[in-house]
Structures are given as C-alpha cells and as structure tokens.
Short mmCIF file of C-alpha atoms and ligand atoms in Angstrom, two decimals:
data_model
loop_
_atom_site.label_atom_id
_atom_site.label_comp_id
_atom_site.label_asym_id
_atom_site.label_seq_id
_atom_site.Cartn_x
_atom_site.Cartn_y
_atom_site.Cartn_z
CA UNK A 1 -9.59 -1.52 -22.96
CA UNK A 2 -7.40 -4.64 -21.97
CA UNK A 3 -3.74 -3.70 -21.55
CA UNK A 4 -0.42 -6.68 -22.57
CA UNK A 5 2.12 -4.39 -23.03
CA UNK A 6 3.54 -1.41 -22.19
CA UNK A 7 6.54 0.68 -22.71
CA UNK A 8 7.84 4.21 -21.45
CA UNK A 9 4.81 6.38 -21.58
CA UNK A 10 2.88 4.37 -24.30
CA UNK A 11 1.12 1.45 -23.33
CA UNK A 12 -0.57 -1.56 -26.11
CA UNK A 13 -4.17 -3.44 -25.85
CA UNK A 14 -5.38 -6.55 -26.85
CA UNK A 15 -6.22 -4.83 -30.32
CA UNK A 16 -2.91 -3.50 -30.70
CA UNK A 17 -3.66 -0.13 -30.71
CA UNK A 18 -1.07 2.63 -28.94
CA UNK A 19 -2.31 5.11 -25.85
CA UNK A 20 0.07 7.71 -24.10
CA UNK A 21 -0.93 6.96 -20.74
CA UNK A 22 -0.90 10.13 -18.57
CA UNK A 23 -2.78 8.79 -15.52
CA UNK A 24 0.76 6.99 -14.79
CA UNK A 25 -0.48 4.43 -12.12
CA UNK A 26 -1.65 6.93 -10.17
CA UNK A 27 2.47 8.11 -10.18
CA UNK A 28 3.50 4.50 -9.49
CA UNK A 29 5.07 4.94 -13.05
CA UNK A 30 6.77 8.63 -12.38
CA UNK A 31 9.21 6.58 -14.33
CA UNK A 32 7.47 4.87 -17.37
CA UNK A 33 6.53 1.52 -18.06
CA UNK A 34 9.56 -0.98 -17.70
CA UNK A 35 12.45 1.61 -17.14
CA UNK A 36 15.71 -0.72 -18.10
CA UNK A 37 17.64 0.39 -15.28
CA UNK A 38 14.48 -0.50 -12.91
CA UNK A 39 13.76 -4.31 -15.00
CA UNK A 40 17.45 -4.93 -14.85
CA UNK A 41 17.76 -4.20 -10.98
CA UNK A 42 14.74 -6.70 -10.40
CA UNK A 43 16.04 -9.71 -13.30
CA UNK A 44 19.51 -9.28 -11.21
CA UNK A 45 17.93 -9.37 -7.86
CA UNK A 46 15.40 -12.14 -8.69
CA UNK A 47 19.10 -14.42 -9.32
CA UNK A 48 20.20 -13.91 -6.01
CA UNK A 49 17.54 -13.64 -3.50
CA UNK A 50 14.10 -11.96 -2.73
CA UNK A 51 12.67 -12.80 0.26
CA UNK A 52 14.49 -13.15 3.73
CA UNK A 53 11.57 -11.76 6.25
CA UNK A 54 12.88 -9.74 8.86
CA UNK A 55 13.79 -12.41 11.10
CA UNK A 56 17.10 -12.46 9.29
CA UNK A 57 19.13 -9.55 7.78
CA UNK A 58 20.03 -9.13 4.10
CA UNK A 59 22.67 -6.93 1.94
CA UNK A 60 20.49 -4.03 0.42
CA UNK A 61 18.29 -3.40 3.27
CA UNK A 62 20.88 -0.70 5.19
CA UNK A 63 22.31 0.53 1.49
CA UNK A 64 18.67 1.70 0.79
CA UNK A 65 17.70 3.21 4.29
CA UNK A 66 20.42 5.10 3.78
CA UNK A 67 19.80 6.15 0.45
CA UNK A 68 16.91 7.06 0.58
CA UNK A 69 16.87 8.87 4.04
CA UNK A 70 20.49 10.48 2.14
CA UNK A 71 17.68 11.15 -0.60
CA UNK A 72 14.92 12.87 1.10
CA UNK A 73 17.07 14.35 3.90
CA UNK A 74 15.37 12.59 6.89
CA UNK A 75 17.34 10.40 9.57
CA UNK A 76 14.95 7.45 9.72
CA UNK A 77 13.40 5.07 7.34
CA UNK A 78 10.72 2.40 8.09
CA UNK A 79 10.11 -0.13 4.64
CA UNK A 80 6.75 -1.30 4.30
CA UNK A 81 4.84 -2.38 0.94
CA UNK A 82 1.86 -0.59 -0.21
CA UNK A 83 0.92 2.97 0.61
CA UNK A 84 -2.16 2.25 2.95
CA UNK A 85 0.35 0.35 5.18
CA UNK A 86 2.96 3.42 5.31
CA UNK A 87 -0.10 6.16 6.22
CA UNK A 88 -0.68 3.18 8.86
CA UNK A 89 2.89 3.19 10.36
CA UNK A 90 2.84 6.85 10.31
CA UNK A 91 -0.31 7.07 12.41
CA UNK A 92 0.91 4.07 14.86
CA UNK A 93 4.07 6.53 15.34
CA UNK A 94 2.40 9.22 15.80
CA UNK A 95 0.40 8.22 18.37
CA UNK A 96 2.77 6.48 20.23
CA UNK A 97 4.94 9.23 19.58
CA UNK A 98 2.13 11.18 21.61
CA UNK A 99 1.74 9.12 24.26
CA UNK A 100 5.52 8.44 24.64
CA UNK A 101 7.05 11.83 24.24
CA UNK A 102 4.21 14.64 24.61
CA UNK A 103 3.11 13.31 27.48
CA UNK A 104 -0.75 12.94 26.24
CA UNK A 105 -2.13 10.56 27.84
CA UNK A 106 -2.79 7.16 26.72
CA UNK A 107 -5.37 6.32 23.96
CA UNK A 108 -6.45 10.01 23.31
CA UNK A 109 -3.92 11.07 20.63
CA UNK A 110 -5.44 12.69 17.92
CA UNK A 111 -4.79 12.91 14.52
CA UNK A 112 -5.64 16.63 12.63
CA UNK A 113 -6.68 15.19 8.58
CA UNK A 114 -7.98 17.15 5.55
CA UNK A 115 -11.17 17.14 4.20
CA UNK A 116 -11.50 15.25 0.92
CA UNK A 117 -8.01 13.41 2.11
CA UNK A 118 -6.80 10.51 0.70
CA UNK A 119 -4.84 8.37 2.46
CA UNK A 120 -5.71 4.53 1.38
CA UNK A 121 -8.16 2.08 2.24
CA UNK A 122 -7.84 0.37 5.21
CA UNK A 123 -10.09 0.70 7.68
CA UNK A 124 -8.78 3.04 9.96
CA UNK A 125 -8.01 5.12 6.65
CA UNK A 126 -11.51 5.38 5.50
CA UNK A 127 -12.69 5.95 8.92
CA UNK A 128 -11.31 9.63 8.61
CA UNK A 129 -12.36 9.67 4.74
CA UNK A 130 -15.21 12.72 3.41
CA UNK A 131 -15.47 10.42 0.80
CA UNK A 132 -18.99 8.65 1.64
CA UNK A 133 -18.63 6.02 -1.21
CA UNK A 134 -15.04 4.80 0.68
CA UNK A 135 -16.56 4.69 4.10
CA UNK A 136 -20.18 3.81 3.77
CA UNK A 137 -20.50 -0.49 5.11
CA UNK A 138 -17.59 -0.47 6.22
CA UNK A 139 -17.98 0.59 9.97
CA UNK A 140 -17.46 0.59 12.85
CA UNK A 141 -14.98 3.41 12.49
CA UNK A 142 -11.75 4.51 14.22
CA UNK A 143 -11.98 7.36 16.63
CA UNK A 144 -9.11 9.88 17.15
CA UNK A 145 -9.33 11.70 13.83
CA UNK A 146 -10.15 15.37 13.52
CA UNK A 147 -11.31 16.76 9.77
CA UNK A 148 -11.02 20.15 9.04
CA UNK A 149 -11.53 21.97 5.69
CA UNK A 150 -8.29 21.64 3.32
CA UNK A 151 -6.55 24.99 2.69
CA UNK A 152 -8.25 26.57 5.66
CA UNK A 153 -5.51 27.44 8.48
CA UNK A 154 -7.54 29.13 10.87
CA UNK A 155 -9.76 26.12 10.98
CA UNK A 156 -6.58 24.37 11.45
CA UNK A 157 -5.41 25.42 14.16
CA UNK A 158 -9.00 25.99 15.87
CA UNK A 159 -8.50 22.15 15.71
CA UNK A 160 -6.08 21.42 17.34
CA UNK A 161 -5.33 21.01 21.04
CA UNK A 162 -2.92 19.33 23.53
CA UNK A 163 -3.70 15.98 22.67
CA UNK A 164 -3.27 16.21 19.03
CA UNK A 165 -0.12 14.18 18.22
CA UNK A 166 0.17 15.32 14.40
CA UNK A 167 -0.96 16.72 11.33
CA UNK A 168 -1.35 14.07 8.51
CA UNK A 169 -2.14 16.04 5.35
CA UNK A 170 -1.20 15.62 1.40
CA UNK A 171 0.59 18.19 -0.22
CA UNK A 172 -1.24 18.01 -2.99
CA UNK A 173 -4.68 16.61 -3.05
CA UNK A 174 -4.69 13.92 -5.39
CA UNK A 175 -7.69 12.12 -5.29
CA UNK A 176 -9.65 14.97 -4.51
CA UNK A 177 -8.88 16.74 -7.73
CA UNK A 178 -4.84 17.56 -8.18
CA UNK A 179 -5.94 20.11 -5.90
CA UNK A 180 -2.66 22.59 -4.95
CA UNK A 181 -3.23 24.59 -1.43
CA UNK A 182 -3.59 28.46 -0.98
CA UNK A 183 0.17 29.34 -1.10
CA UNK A 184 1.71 30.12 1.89
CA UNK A 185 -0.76 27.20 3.52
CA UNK A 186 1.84 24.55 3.58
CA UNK A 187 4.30 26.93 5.59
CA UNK A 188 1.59 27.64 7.71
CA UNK A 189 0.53 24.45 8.66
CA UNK A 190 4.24 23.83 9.85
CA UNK A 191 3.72 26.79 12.05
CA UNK A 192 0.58 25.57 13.55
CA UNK A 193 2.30 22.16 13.97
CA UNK A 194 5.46 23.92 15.73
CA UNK A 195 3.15 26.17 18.19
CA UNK A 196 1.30 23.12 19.14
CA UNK A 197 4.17 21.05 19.94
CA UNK A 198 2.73 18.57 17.10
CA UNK A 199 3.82 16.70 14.21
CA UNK A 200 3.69 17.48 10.39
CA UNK A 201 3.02 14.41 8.49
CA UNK A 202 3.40 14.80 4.44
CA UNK A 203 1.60 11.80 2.38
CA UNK A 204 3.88 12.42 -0.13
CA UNK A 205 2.60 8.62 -2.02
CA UNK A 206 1.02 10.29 -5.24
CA UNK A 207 2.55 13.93 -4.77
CA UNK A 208 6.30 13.00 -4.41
CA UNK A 209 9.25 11.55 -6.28
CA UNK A 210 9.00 13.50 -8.82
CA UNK A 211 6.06 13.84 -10.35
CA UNK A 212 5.27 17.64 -9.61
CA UNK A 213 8.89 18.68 -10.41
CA UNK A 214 10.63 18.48 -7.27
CA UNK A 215 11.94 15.18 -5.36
CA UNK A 216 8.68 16.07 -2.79
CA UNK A 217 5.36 18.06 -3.60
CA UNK A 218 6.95 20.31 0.20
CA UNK A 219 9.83 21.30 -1.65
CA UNK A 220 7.90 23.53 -3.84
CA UNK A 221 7.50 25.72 -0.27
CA UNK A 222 10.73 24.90 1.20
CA UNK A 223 8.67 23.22 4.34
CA UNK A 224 10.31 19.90 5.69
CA UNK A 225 7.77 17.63 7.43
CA UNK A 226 8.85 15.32 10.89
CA UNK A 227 7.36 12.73 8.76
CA UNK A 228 6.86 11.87 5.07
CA UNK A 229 5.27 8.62 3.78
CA UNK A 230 6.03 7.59 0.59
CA UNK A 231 4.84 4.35 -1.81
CA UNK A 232 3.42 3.97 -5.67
CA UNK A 233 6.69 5.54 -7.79
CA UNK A 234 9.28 4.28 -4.83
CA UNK A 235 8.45 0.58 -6.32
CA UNK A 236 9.52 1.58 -9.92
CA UNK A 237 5.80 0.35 -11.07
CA UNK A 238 7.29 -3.19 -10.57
CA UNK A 239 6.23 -4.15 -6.74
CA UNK A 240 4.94 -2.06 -3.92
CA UNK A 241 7.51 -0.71 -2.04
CA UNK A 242 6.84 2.33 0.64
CA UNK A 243 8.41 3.81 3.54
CA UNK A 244 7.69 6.32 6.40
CA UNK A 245 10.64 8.56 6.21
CA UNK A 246 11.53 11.13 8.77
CA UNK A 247 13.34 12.19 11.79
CA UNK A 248 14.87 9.59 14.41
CA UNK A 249 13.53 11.45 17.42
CA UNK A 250 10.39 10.63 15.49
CA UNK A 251 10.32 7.46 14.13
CA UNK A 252 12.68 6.02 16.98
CA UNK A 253 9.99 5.62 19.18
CA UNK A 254 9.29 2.48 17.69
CA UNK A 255 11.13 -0.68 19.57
CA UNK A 256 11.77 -3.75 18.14
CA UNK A 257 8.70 -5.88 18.19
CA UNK A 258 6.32 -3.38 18.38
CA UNK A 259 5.64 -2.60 14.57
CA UNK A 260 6.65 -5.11 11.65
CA UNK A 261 5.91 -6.23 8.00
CA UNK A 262 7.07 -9.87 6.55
CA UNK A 263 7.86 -8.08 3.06
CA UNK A 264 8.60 -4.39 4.11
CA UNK A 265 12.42 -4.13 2.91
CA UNK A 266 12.69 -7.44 1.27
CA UNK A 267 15.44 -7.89 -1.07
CA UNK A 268 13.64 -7.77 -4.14
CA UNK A 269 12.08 -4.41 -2.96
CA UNK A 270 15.11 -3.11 -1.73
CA UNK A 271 16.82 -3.86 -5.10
CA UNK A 272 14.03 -1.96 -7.19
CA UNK A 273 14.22 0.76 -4.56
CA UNK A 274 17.74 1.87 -4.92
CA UNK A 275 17.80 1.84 -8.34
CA UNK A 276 14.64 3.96 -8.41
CA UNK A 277 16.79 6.63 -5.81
CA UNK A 278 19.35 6.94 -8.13
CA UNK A 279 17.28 7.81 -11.38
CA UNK A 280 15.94 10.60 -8.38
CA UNK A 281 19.50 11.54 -7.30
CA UNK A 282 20.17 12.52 -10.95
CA UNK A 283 17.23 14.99 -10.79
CA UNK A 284 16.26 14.16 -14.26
CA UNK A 285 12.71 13.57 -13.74
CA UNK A 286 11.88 16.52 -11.67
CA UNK A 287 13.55 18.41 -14.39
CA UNK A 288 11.04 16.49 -16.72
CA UNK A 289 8.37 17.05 -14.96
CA UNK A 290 9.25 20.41 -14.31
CA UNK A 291 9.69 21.56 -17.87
CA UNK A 292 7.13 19.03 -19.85
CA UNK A 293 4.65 20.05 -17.04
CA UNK A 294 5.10 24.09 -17.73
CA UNK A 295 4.34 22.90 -21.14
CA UNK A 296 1.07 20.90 -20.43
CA UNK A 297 -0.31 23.38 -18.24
CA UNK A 298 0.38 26.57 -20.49
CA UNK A 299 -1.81 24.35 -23.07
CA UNK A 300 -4.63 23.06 -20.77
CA UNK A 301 -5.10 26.39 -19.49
CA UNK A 302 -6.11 27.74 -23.08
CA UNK A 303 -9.41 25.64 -22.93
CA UNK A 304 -10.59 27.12 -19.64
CA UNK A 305 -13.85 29.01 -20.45
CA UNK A 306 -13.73 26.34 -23.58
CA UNK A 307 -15.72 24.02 -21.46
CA UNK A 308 -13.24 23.68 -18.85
CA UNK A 309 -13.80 25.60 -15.42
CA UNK A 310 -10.36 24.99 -14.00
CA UNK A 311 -6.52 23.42 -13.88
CA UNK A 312 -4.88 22.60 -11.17
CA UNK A 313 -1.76 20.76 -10.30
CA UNK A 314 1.78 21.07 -10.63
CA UNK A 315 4.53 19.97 -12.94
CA UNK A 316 3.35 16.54 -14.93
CA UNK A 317 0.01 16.42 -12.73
CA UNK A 318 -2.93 17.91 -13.55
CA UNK A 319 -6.48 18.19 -12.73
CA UNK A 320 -8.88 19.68 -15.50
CA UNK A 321 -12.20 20.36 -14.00
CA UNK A 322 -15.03 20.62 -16.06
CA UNK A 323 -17.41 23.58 -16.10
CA UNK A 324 -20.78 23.31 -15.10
CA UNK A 325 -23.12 21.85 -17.83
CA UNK A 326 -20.26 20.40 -19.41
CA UNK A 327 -19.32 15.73 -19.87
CA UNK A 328 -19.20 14.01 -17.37
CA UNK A 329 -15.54 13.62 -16.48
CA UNK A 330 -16.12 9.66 -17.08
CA UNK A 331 -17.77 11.12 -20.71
CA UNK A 332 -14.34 13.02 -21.05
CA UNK A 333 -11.98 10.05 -20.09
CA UNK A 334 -13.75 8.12 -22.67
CA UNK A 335 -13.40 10.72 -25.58
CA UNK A 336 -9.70 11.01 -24.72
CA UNK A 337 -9.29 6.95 -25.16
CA UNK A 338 -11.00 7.16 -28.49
CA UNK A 339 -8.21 9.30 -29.37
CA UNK A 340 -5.65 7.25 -27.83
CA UNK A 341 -4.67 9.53 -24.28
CA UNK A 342 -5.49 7.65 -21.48
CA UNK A 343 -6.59 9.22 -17.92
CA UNK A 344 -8.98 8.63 -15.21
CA UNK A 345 -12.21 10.42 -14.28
CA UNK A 346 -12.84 11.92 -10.78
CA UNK A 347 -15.74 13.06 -8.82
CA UNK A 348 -14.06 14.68 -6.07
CA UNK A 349 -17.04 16.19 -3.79
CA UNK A 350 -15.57 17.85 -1.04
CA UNK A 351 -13.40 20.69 -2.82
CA UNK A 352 -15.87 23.10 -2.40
CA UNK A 353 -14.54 24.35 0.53
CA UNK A 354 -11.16 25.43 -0.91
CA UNK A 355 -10.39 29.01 -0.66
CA UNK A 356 -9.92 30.34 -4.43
C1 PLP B 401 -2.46 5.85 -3.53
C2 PLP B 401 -2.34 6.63 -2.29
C3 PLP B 401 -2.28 5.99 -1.04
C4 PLP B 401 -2.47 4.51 -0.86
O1 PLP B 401 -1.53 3.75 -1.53
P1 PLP B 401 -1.82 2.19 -1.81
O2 PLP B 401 -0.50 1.67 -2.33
O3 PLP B 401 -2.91 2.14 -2.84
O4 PLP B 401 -2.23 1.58 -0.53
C5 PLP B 401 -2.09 6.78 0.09
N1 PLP B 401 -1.96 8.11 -0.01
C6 PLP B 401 -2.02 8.75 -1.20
C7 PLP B 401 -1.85 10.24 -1.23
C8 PLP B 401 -2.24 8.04 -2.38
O5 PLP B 401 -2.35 8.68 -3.53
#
C-alpha cells in the first residue's frame, strides 16, 4: 500500500481506500495523524524561526526543558532528535557518570541490557542487540554491555558488579513482542539498581507518553528511573524530537562541550514539543488509552485458543501472538489490510526466556 494522506487514526492510499492504522508509527503518532494543535504549533513556528544550532540561544528551548522535566518529574533534560541518539546520550552519561562519580575506573563501565532489547540502530546499539538480523555485518562491536534474560531478576543482579554504571532496560518490550515484565520485576530492578549503587535507565521511546495509559510505561509500578529517554510521540509524528530526561546529579555530569547535537532543541522541535506536553498535561490520552485499551484487550483476548496463543501489552498496545501452526504474523498483517486495519508483523525470537 502507498500512503498520501492521513488523518487522526485513519490514514488514505493511492487508491483511495480508508485503513485505521493501529501500528501508530511505532507510537510516534500516540496522537493521530496531523493533530491541529500539533500542525498549528509547527505552521506558527515555521513563520518565525527553526533552526538556530546551539551556538546561539533561542526562546522555546528553556520553556520546554522545563516543561517537560515539570512533565515527567525529572530535574534535567538533554534535546536530541531521533531515539537511537537519546539511548546514545544516555549511555555516554552513564558511563561517564561511572567513571566520574562511582569511582570505576576509566573505560570499564558497564552497561546491564535485556535480552531481545531494543534500543535503535546505531552501532553501538546493535552491538548489545539478541537480534542476529540487526547485528550480523555490521561489526566490529562495542564492548561494555552485559545481556541478561528479560524478566529474570536473579539473573539480574548475578550480573551486575562494581563496575556496572546502569541498567538500560524498556519497560515494555516493544520490538520484542509488546512484551509486559513479571509484575513486581520493574520494582525489583530498581532495588537491584539501588543495592549496587547503579543507575536505572527507562527507554521509555515506544512505551511512554501515553500510549499504555499512563504519561510513562514505570508509572504503571510506581518506579521512577535516574534516567528516562524518550523520542517517536515527543515529535507529535511531525519531526524527531527526543530527550534524555532525568535527575541533575545524573545528567549534570555532562560539561559544556563534551556532548552536543546541531538540531537537538531547535526551534521548530521545541515548538512541536511543547505543544505535544500540553495535550500530555491534560491527561487525555492516557485516559484514552487507558479506557479504549481495556476495551481492545477484553476483545483480543476472546480469540486466544481461536488461533491465537497469547496478548500482551498494556492500554492501546498490544501484541497478539500466534499459536503454533497458525499464519505467519506477516500472513496475518496482510489479512488485516485486506480488511482495512493496518499493523505490523513481528518475529521476535528471544522471548522464550520470559517467565510466564
Ligand atoms: C524506536 C525505538 C528506538 C529508536 O528510535 P529511533 O527514533 O528509530 O532512532 C529506541 N528505543 C525504543 C524502545 C524504540 O521503540
């Protein structure tokens, strides 16, 4: 299919034929195609100006630190543009968070990760990937990652040792399924992160603002995280905006100079970005999500043992896994377009090892 328009939840192909789209950018589009408040903060911004770099300052990058660090109750925020670069600014900080404040010596920070993770693609992002068709060619890898089964807290903290500098995990594992953790896990990995005298880094990118029914996917278990990093819905499905968000004894360790982006908290982005915080501040999407998503998943669960093994997810996110002997999830994706509900097929191959 071959998308030109798109509106709200619906989008239009060449043929002019209607889908609802559910896969929602991947929750870059928590908010629908084209929100008005979202297109008219971008047409306004686009009159005045877009672009300063940070060599020079501008008027809406210290209104939206503050809003959204007001937002997500953190102390710090960092701007960047796509997701891959915020997981990268959270793992430079970490490190040199390591080195600088834990005393670990230099260049042997590690970095606890989950197995089927995912975090991005850059290179030091696939390099702690389980996903072999992400990381195979593209070596040599990045050292300093440690991958332990997802869900598994014993294994956890078997992991981890003096030098690890943080935990970098998502809240819910999005690529790997919609896959939710063992309750109580996310609580527990806090622990583990406290006892360790290490950090708890939340990719919140796909799980947060919003989509599961709460502002962040930790909410759900009351757990706060030294970092979050955050991207896809934060740009409105307009630009890429993301941010590491977190606490200032944290993300302070940066000094000027030693981290930077020429577009992280341009104008444009900064624009798109507040007015995306206040459709959050309302809370009208996570009450969406929240009650549209009890909805969806009361009705997806009557087809398990109909040919479907599993649901997971939370609020308007969810994984339906296929039983055994069943389509192909690509088979399934396809049926759904011919009947006008778009989503996206997955092959995740590392959930086995989540406790059930
Ligand atoms: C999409 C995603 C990323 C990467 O974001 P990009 O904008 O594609 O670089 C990182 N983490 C998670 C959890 C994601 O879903």
């Amino acid at each position: 299919m071959v998308i030109t328009s798109a509106e709200g939840a619906w989008v239009t192909d060449v043929t002019g034929r209607r889908y609802l789209d559910l896969l929602a950018g991947y929750s870059a589009l928590n908010f629908g195609h084209r929100h008005p408040a979202l297109v008219a903060a971008a047409v306004d911004q686009l009159g005045r100006v877009t672009l300063t770099s940070r060599a020079f300052h501008h008027d809406l990058l210290g209104a939206f630190c503050r809003e959204l660090a007001q937002l997500t109750g953190t102390e710090m925020v960092l701007p960047m543009n796509t997701g891959a670069e915020a997981v990268e600014s959270a793992i430079k900080t970490a490190r040199l968070w390591a080195h600088r404040v834990k005393g670990v010596p230099e260049g042997t920070a590690e970095i606890v990760v989950a197995e089927g993770n995912f975090h991005g693609r850059t290179t030091t992002i696939v390099s702690f990937s389980t996903d072999e068709v992400a990381r195979a060619g593209f070596g040599p890898f990045t050292p300093g990652f440690i991958v332990v089964p997802y869900g598994d807290l014993d294994a956890l903290r078997a992991a981890m040792t003096s030098r690890t500098a943080a935990v970098l995990l998502e809240p819910v594992q999005g690529e790997a399924g919609v896959l939710v953790p063992p309750p109580g896990y996310l609580a527990g990995v806090r622990a583990a992160c406290d006892d360790a005298g290490a950090l708890m880094i939340a990719d919140e990118i796909q799980s947060g603002l919003a989509r599961t029914g709460e502002l962040l996917a930790l909410d759900h278990d009351d757990v706060r995280a030294d970092l979050y990093t955050l991207g896809k819905a934060l740009g409105g499905g307009i630009l890429p905006v993301s941010a590491v968000v977190g606490r200032h004894a944290v993300l302070g360790v940066l000094r000027p100079g030693e981290h930077g982006s020429t577009f992280g908290g341009n104008p444009l982005a900064c624009a798109v970005g507040r007015a995306v915080i206040a459709l959050l501040a309302s809370g009208e999407f996570q009450s969406r999500s929240r009650e549209l998503g009890a909805y969806l998943h009361t009705r997806l669960r009557t087809l398990v043992e109909h040919g479907v093994a599993q649901v997971t997810g939370r609020g308007l996110w969810a994984g339906v896994h296929i039983a055994p002997g069943g389509p192909t999830g690509r088979m399934a994706a396809e049926a759904l377009m011919a009947r006008g509900v778009l989503c996206k097929e997955n092959m995740p191959r590392h959930c086995a090892s989540l406790p059930r």
